[in-house]
XYZ file of N, CA, C and O in Angstrom:
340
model
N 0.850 -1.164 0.000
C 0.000 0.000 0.000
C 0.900 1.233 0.000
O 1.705 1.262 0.931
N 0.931 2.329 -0.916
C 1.096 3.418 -1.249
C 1.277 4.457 0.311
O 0.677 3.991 1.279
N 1.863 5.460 0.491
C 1.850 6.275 1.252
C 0.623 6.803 1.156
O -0.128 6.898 2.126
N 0.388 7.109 0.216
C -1.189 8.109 -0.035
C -2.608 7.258 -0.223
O -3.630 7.893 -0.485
N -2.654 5.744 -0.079
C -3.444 5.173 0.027
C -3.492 4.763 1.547
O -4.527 4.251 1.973
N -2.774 4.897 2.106
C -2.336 4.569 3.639
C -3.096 5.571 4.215
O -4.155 5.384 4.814
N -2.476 6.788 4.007
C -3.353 8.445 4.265
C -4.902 7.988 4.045
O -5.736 7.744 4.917
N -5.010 7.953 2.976
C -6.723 7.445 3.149
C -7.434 7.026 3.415
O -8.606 7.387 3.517
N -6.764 5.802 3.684
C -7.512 5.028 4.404
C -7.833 5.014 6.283
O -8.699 4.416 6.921
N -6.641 6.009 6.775
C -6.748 6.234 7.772
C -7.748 7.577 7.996
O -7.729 8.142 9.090
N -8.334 7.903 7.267
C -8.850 9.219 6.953
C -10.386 8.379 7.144
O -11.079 8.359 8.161
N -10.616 7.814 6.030
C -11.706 6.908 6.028
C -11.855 6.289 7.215
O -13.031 6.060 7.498
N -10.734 5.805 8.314
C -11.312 4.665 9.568
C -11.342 6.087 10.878
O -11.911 5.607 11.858
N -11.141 6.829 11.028
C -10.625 7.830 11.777
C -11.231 8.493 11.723
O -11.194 9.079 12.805
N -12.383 9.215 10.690
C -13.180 10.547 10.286
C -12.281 11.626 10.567
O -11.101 11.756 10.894
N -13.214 12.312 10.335
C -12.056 13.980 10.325
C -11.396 14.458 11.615
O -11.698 14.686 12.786
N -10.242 14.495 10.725
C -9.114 15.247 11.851
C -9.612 16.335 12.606
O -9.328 16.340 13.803
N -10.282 17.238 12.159
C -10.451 18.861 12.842
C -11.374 18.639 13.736
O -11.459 19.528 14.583
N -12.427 17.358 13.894
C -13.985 17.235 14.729
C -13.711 16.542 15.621
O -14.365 16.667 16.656
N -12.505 15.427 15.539
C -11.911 14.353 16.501
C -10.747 15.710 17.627
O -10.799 15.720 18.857
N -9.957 16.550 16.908
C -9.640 17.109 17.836
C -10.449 18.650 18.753
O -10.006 19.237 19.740
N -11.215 18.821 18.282
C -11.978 19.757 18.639
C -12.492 18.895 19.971
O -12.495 19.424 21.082
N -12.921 17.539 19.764
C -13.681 16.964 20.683
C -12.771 16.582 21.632
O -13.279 16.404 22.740
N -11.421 16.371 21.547
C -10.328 16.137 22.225
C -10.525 17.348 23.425
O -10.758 17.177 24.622
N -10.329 18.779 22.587
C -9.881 19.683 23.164
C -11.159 19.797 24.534
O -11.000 20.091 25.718
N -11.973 19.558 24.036
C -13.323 19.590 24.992
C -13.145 18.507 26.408
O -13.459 18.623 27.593
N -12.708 17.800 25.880
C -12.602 17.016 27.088
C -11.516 16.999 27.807
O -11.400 16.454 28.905
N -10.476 17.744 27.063
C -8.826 17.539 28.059
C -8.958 19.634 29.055
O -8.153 20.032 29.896
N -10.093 20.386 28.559
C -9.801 21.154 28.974
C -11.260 21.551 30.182
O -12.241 20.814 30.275
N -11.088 22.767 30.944
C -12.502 23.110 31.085
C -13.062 23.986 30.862
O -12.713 25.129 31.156
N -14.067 23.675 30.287
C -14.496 25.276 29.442
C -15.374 26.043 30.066
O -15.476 27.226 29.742
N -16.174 25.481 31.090
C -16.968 26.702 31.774
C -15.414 27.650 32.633
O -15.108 28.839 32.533
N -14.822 26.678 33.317
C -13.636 27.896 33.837
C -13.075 28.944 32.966
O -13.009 30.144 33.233
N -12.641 28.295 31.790
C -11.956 29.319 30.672
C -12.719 30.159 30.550
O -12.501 31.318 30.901
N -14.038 29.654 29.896
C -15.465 30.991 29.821
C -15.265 32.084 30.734
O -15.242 33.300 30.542
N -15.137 31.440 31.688
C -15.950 32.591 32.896
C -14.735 33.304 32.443
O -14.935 34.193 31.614
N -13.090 33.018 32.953
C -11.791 33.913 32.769
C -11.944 34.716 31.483
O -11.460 35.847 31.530
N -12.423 34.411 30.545
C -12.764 35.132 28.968
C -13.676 36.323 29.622
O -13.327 37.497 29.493
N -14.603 36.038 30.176
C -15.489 36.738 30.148
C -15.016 38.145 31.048
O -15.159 39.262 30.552
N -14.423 37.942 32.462
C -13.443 38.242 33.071
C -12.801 39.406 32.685
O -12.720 40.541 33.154
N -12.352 38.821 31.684
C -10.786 39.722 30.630
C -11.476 40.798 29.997
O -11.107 41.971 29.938
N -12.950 40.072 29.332
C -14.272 41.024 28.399
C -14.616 42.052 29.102
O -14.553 43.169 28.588
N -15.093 41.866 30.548
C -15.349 42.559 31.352
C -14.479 43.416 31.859
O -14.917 44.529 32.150
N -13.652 43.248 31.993
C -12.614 44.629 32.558
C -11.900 45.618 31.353
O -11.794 46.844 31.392
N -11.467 44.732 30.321
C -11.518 45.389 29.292
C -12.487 46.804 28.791
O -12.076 47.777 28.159
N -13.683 46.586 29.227
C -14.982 47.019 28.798
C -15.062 48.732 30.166
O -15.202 49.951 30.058
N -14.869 47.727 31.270
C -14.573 49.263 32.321
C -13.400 49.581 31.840
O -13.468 50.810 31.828
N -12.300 49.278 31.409
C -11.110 50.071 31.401
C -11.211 51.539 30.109
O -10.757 52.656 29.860
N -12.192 50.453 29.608
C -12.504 51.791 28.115
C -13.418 52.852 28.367
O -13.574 53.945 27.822
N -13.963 52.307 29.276
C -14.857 53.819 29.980
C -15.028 54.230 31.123
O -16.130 54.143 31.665
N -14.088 54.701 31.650
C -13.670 55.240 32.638
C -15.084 55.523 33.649
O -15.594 54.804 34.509
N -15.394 56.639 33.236
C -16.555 57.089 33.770
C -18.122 56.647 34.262
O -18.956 57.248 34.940
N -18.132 55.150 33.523
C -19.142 54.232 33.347
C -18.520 53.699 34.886
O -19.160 53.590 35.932
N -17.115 53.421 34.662
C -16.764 52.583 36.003
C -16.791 52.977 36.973
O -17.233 52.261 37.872
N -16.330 54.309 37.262
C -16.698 55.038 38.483
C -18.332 54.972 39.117
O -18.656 54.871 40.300
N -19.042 55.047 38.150
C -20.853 55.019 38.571
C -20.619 53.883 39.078
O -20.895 53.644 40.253
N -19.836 52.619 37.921
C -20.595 51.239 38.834
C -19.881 50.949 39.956
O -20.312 50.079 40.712
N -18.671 51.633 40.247
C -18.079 50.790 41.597
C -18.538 51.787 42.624
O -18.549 51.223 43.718
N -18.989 53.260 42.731
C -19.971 54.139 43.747
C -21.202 53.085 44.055
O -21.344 52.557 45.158
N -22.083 52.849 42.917
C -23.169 52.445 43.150
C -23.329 51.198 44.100
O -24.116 51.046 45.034
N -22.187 50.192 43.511
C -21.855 48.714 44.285
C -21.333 48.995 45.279
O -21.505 48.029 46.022
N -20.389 50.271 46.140
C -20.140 50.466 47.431
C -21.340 51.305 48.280
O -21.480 51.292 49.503
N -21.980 51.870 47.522
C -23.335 52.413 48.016
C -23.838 50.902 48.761
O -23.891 50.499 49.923
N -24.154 50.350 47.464
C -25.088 49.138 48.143
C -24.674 48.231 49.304
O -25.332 47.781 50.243
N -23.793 48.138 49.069
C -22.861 47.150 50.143
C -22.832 47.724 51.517
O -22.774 47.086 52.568
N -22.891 49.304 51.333
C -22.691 50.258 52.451
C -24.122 49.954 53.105
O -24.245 49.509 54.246
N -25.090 50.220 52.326
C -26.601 50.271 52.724
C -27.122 48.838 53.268
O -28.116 48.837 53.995
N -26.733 48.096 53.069
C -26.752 46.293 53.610
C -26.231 46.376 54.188
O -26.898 46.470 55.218
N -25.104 46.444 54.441
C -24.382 46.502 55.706
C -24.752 46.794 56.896
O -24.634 46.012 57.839
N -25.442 48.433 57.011
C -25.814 49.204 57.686
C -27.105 49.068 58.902
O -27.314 49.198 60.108
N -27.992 48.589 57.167
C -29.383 47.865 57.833
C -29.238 46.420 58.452
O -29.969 46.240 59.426
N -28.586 45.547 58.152
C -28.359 44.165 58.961
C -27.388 44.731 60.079
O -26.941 43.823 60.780
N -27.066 45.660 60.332
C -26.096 45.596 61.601
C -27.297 46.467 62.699
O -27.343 46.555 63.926
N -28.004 46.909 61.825
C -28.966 48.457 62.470
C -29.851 47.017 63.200
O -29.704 47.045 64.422
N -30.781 45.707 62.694
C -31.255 45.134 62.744
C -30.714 43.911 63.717
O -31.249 43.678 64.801
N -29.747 43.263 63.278
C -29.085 42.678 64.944
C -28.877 43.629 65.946
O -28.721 42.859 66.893
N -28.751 44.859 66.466
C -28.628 45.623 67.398
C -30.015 45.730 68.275
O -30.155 45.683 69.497
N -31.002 45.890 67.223
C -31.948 46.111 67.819
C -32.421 44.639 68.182
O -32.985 44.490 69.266
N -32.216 43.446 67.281
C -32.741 41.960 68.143
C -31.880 41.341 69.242
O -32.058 40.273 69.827
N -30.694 42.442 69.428
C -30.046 41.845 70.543
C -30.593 42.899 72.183
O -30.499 42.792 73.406
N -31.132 43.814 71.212
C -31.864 44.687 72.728
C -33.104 43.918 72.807
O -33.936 44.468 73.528
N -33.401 43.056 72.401
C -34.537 42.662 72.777
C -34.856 41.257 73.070
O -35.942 40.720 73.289
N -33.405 40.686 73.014
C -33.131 39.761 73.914
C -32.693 39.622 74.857
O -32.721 38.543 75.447
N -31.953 41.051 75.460
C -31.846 41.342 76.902
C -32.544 41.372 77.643
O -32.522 40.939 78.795
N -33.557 42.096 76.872
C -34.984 41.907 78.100
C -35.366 41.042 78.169
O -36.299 40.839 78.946
């Protein structure tokens, strides 16, 4: 058998090279982790280009955090005065 009938025939028992390793790659890697890190990279990328967008969102997200904070601490204070009595 020929070099190039050899090729073919392994072509023919094997199916395609590009779908067998694609499916490789799927299983030797993990892709929701990679995703998320892609997304990650998308995402900061995205504040880094607009400055001003980012400032609103990281005020707004320390606002909130501030305001939760505040009220769950405001709220155990007062259920611990009222377990003293």
């Amino acid at each position: 058998m020929s070099r190039k009938e050899a090729a073919y025939a392994a072509r023919r028992e094997f199916g395609n090279v590009m779908l067998t390793e694609e499916d490789s790659r799927k299983v030797w890697r993990w892709p929701s982790i990679e995703d998320f890190f892609m997304d990650v990279r998308f995402g900061a990328r995205m504040l880094r280009k607009n400055p001003g967008f980012t400032v609103i969102v990281v005020f707004t997200l320390a606002l909130g955090i501030a305001a939760n904070a505040t009220i769950f601490q405001f709220l155990e204070c007062v259920d611990s005065e009222e377990n003293r009595r």
